[in-house]
CSV table of C-alpha atoms and ligand atoms in Angstrom, one decimal:
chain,number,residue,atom,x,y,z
A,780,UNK,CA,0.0,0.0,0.0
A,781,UNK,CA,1.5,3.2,-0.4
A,782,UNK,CA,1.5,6.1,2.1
A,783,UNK,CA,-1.6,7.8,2.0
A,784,UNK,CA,-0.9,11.2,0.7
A,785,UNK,CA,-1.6,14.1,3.3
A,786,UNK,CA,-1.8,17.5,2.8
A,787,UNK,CA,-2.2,18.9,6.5
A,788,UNK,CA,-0.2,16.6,8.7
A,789,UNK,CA,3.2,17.8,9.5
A,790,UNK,CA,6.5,15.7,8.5
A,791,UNK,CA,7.7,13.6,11.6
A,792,UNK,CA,11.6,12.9,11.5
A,793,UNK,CA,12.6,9.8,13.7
A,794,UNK,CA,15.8,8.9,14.4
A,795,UNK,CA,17.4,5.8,14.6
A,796,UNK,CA,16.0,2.8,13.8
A,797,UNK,CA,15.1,1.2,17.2
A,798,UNK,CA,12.4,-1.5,17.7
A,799,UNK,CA,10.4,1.7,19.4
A,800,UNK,CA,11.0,4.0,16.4
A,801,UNK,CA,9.9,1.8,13.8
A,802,UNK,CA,7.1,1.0,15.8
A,803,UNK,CA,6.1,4.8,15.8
A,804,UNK,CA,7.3,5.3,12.1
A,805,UNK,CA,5.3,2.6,10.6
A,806,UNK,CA,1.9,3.9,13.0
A,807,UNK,CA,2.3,7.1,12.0
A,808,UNK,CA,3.1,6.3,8.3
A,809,UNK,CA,0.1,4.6,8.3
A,810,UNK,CA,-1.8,7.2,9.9
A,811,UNK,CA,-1.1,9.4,7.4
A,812,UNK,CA,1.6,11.4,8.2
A,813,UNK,CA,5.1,11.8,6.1
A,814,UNK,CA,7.6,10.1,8.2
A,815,UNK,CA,11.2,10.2,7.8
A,816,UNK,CA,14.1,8.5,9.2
A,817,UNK,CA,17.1,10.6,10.5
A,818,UNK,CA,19.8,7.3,10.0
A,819,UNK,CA,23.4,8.0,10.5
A,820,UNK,CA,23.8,6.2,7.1
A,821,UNK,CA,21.5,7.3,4.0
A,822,UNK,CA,19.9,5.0,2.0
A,823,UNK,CA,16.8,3.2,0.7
A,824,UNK,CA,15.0,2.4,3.9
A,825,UNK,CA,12.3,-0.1,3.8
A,826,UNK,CA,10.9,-2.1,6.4
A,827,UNK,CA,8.1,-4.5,7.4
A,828,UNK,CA,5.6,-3.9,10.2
A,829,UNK,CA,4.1,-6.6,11.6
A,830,UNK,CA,1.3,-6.7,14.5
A,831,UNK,CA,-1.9,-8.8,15.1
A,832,UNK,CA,-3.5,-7.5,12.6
A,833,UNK,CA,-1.1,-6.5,10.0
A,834,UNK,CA,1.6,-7.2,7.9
A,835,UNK,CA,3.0,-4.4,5.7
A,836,UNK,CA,6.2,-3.2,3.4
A,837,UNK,CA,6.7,0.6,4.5
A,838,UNK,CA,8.8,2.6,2.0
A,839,UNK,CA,10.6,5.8,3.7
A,840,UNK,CA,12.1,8.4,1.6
A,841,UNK,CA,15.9,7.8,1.2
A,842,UNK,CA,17.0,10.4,2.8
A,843,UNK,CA,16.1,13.2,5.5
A,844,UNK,CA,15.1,16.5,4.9
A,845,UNK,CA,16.3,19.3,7.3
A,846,UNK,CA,14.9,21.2,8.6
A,847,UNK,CA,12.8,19.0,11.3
A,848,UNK,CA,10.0,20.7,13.0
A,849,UNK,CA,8.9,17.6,14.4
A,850,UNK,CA,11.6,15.1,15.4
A,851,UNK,CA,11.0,11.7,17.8
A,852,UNK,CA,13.9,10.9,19.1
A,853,UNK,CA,13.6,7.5,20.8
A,854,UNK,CA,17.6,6.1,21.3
A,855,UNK,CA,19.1,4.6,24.3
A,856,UNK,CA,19.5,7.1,27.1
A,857,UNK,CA,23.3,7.2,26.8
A,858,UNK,CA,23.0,8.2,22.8
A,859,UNK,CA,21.1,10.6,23.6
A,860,UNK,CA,23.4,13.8,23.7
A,861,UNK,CA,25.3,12.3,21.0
A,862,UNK,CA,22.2,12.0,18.7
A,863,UNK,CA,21.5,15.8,19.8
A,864,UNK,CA,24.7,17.4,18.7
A,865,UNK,CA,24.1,15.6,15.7
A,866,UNK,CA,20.6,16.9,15.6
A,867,UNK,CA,21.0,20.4,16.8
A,868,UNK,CA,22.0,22.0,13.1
A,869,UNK,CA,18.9,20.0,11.3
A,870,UNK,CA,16.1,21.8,13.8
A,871,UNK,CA,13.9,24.2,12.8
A,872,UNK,CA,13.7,26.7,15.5
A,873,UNK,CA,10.1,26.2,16.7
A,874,UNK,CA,10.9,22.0,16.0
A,875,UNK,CA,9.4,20.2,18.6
A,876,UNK,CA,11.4,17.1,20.2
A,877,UNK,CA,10.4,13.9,21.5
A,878,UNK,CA,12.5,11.9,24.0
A,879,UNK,CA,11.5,8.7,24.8
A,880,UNK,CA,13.8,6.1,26.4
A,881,UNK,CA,14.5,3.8,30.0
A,882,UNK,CA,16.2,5.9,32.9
A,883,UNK,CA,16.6,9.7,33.6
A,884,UNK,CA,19.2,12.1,33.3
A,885,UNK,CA,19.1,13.1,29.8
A,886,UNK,CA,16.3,16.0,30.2
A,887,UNK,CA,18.6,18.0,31.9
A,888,UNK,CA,21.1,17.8,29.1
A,889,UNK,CA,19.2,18.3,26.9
A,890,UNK,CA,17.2,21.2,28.0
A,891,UNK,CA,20.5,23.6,27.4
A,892,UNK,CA,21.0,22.8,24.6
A,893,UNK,CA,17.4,23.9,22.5
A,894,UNK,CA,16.6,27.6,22.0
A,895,UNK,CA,14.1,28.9,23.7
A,896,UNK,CA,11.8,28.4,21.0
A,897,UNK,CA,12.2,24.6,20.6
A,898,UNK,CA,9.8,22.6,22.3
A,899,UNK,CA,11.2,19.6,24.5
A,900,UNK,CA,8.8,16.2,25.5
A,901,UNK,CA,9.3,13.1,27.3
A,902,UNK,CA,7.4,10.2,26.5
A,903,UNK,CA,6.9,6.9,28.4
A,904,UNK,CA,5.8,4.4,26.5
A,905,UNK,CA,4.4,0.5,27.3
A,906,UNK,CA,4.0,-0.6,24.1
A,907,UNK,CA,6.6,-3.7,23.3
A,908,UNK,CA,8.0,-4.2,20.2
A,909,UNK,CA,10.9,-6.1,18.8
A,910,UNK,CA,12.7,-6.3,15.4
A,911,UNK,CA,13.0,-10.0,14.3
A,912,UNK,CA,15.6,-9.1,11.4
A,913,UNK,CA,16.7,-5.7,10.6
A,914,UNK,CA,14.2,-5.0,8.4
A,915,UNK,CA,11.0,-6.4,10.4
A,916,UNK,CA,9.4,-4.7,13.4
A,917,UNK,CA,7.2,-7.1,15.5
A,918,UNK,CA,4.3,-4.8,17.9
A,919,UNK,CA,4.2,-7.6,20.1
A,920,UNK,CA,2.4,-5.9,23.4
A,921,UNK,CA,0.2,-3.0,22.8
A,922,UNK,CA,0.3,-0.5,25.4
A,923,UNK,CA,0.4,3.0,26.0
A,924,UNK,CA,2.1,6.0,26.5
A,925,UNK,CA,2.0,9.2,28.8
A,926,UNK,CA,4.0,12.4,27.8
A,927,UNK,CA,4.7,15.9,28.7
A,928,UNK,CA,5.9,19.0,28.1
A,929,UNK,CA,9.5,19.7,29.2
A,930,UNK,CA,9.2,23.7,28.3
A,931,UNK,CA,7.1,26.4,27.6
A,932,UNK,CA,7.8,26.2,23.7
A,933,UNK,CA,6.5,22.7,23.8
A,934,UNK,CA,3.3,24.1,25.6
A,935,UNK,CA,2.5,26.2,22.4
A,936,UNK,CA,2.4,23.0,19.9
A,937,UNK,CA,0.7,20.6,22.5
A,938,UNK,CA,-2.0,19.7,19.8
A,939,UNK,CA,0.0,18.9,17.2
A,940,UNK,CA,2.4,16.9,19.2
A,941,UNK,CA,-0.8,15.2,20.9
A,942,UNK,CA,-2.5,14.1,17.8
A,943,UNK,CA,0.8,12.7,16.1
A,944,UNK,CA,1.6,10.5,19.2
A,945,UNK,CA,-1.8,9.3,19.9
A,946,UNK,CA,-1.3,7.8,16.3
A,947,UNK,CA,2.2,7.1,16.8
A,948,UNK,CA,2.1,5.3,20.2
A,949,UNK,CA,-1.2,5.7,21.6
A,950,UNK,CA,-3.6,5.5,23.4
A,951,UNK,CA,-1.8,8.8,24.4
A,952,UNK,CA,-1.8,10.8,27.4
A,953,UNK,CA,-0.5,14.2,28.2
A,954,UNK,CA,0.3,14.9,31.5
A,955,UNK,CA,0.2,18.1,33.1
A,956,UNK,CA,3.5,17.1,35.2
A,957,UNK,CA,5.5,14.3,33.8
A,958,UNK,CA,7.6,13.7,37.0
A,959,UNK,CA,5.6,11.1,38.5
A,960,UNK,CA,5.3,9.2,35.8
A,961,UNK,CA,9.0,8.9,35.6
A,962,UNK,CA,10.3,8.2,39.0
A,963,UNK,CA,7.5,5.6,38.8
A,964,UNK,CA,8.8,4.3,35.5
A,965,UNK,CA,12.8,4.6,37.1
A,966,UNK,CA,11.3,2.5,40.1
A,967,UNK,CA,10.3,0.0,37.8
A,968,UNK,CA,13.7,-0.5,35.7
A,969,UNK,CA,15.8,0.2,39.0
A,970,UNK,CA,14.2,-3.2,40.3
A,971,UNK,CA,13.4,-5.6,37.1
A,972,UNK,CA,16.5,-4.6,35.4
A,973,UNK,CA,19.5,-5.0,37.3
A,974,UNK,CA,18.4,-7.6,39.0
A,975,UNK,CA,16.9,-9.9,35.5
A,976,UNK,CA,20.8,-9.1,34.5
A,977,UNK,CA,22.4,-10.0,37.2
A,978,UNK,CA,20.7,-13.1,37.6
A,979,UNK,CA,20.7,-13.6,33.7
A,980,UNK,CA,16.7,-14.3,34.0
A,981,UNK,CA,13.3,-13.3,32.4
A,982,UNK,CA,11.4,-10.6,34.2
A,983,UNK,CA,8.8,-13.4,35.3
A,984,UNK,CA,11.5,-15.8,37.4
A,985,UNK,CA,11.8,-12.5,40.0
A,986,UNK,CA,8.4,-13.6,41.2
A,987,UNK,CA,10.2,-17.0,42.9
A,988,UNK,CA,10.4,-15.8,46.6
A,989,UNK,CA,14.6,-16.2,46.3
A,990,UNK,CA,14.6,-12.7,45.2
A,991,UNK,CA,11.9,-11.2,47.3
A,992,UNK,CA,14.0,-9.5,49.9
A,993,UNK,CA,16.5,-8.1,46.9
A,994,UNK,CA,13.5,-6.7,45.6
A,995,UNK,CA,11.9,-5.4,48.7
A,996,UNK,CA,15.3,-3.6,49.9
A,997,UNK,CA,15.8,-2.0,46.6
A,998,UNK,CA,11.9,-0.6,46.4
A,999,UNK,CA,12.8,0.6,50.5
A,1000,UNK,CA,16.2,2.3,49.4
A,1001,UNK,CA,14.4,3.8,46.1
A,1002,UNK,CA,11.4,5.5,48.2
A,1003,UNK,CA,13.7,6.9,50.6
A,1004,UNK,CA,15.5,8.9,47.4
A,1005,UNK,CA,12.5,9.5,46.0
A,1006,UNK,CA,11.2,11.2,48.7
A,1007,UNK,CA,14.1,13.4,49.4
A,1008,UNK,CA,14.0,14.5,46.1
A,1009,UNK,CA,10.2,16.1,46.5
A,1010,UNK,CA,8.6,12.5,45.3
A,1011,UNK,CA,5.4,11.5,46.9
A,1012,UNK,CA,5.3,7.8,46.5
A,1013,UNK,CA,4.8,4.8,49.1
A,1014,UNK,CA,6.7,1.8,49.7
A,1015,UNK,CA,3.7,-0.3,48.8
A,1016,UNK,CA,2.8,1.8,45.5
A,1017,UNK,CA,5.9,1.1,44.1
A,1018,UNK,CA,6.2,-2.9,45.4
A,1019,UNK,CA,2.2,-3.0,43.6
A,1020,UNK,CA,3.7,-1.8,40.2
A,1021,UNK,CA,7.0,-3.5,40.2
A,1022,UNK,CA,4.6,-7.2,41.1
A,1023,UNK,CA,2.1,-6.1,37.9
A,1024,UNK,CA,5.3,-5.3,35.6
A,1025,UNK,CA,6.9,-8.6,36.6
A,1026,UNK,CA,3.1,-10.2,36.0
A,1027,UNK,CA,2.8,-8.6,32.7
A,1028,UNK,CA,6.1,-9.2,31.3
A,1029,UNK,CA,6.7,-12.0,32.8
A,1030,UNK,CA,7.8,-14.0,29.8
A,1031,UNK,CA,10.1,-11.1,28.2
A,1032,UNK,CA,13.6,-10.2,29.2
A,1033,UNK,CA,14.4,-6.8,30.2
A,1034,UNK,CA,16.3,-4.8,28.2
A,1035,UNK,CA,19.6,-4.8,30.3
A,1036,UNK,CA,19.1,-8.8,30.4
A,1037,UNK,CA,19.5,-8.7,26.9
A,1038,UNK,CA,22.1,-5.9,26.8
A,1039,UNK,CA,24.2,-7.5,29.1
A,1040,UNK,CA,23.8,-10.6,27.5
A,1041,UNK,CA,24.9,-10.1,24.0
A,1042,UNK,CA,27.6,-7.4,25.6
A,1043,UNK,CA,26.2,-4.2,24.2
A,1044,UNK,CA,26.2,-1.0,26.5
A,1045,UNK,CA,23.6,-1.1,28.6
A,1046,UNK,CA,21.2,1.9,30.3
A,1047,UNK,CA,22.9,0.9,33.7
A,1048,UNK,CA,24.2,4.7,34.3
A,1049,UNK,CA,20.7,6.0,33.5
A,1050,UNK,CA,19.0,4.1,35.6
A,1051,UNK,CA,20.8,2.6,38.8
A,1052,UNK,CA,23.7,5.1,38.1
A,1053,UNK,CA,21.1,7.7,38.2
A,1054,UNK,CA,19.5,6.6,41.3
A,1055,UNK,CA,23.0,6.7,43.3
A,1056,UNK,CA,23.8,9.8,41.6
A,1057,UNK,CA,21.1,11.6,43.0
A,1058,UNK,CA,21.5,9.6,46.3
A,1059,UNK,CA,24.6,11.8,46.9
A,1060,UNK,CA,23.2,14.7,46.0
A,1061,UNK,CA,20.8,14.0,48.9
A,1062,UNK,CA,23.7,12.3,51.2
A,1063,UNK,CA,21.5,9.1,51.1
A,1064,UNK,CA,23.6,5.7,51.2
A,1065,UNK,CA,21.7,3.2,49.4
A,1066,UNK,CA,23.8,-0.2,49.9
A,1067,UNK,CA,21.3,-2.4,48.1
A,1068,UNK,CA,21.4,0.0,44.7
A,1069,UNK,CA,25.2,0.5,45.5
A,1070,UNK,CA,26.1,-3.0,45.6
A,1071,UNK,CA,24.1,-4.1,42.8
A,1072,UNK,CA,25.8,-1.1,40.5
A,1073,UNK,CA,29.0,-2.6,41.3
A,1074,UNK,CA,28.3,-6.2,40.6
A,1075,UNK,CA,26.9,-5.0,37.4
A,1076,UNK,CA,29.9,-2.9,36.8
A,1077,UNK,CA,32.1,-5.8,36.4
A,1078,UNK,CA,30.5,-7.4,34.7
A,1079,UNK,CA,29.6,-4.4,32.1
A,1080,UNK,CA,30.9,-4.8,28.3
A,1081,UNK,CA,33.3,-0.9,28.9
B,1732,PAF,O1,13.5,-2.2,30.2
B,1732,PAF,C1,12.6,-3.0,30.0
B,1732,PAF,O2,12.8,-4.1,29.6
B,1732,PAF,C2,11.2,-2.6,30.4
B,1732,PAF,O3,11.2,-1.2,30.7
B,1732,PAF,C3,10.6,-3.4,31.5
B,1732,PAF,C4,9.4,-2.6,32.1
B,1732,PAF,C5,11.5,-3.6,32.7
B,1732,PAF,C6,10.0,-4.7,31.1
B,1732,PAF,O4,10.9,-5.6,30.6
């Protein structure tokens, strides 16, 4: 089928070509909307999206045109700056940006580095997809997504960054303060994913009562920085998400899992790193985060 032609909706640049990004590019493509891919190589870029209900060839334009007004960027936490500076002399000056990735730290790096007229996002999303060959995205869990706006410029193109990601990744929510939503989301990955790479395991085996006190200590240690840092979240919130994400998922591996497993760079610094980061900045000790950083450490790829 090819891409139905559109006349009012704006050009959405997405970089990379991530399982998430693909995801988006192929739901927005056919939505409607001209999608590009910002690649670090150009090229003919086709790729097939398969979910329950379809399979489909989707044909992208060879190459990007600058400038981007509206640019998802959904890398790997630690690519992110690097993906930026790349980014940066592409933008238009009212472009809007997406980021959407596991762990915190970037928003602040990133925030410096736009004009004051470029809008900055975050996005969570649930939805789970995988790429079974480089040129095949699986949607193989549909979720959803919450976002929200990082700045004021992002506040004046809310609508059209609303309606693109509800087709992109919805059902879509904006949320008037973001925050929660991460640290809830940081709980999450600061439990499942060390731990399921540590232990080399699916997200479901942390269920088997072996690991219930690791998981229990790291939930206490995480609330106690959480709150310091102007959080309000329980102890029993966080242990009731963590069990329904471990529920849910139960027969995937985490992302570090797999990182760590086929010894790519993982989101370790962005998540756990994170936490103990801002632990100091607080003068919390958090032994149970601590220790599990350094295990990981050694056994990290760099
Ligand atoms: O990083 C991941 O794999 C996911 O964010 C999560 C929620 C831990 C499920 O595997």
């Amino acid at each position: 089928m090819a891409q139905p032609h559109s006349i009012e909706r704006p050009l959405w640049t997405v970089v990379g070509e991530g399982a998430i990004g693909l995801l988006a590019a192929a739901r927005l493509y056919r939505a409607g909307y001209p999608v590009q891919l910002h690649r670090r190589v150009n090229g003919p870029f086709q790729f097939v999206f398969q979910s329950a209900a379809v399979s489909q060839q989707i044909h992208l334009p060879h190459q990007a045109q600058p400038p981007y007004s509206y640019v998802l960027l959904p890398v790997k936490a630690y690519a992110v700056l690097d993906a930026l500076h790349q980014l940066l002399p592409l933008l238009a000056d009212n472009a809007q940006l997406v980021l959407s990735h596991n762990g915190m730290g970037t928003i602040e790096q990133v925030l410096p580095l736009l004009k004051p007229s470029q809008g900055l996002w975050f996005l969570s999303t649930s939805h789970g997809a995988f790429k079974s060959d480089d040129a095949t995205v699986v949607h193989s869990g549909m979720g959803q997504s919450v976002s929200g706006a990082l700045n004021q410029a992002a506040l004046a193109q809310q609508l059209e960054v609303e309606q693109a990601m509800q087709a992109a990744l919805g059902p879509f929510t904006v949320l008037e303060d973001i925050w929660p939503a991460l640290w809830l989301k940081l709980a999450v990955n600061a439990v499942i994913n060390p731990l399921t790479a540590l232990h080399q395991c699916k997200n479901g085996e942390l269920e088997n009562i072996k690991y219930a006190a690791a998981i229990r200590l790291l939930i206490e240690e995480f609330v106690l920085l959480a709150k310091a840092s102007g959080q309000e979240v329980s102890i029993e919130a966080i242990e009731q998400r963590v069990a329904l994400v471990i529920k849910q998922t139960a027969d995937n591996y985490s992302s570090m899992q797999q990182d760590f497993a086929k010894g790519r760079r993982s989101e370790l610094d962005y998540i756990t790193g994170f936490v103990l980061k801002q632990a100091e900045q607080h003068q919390l000790q958090l032994p149970a985060h601590q220790a599990i950083y350094q295990l990981l450490l050694q056994k990290s790829p760099r």
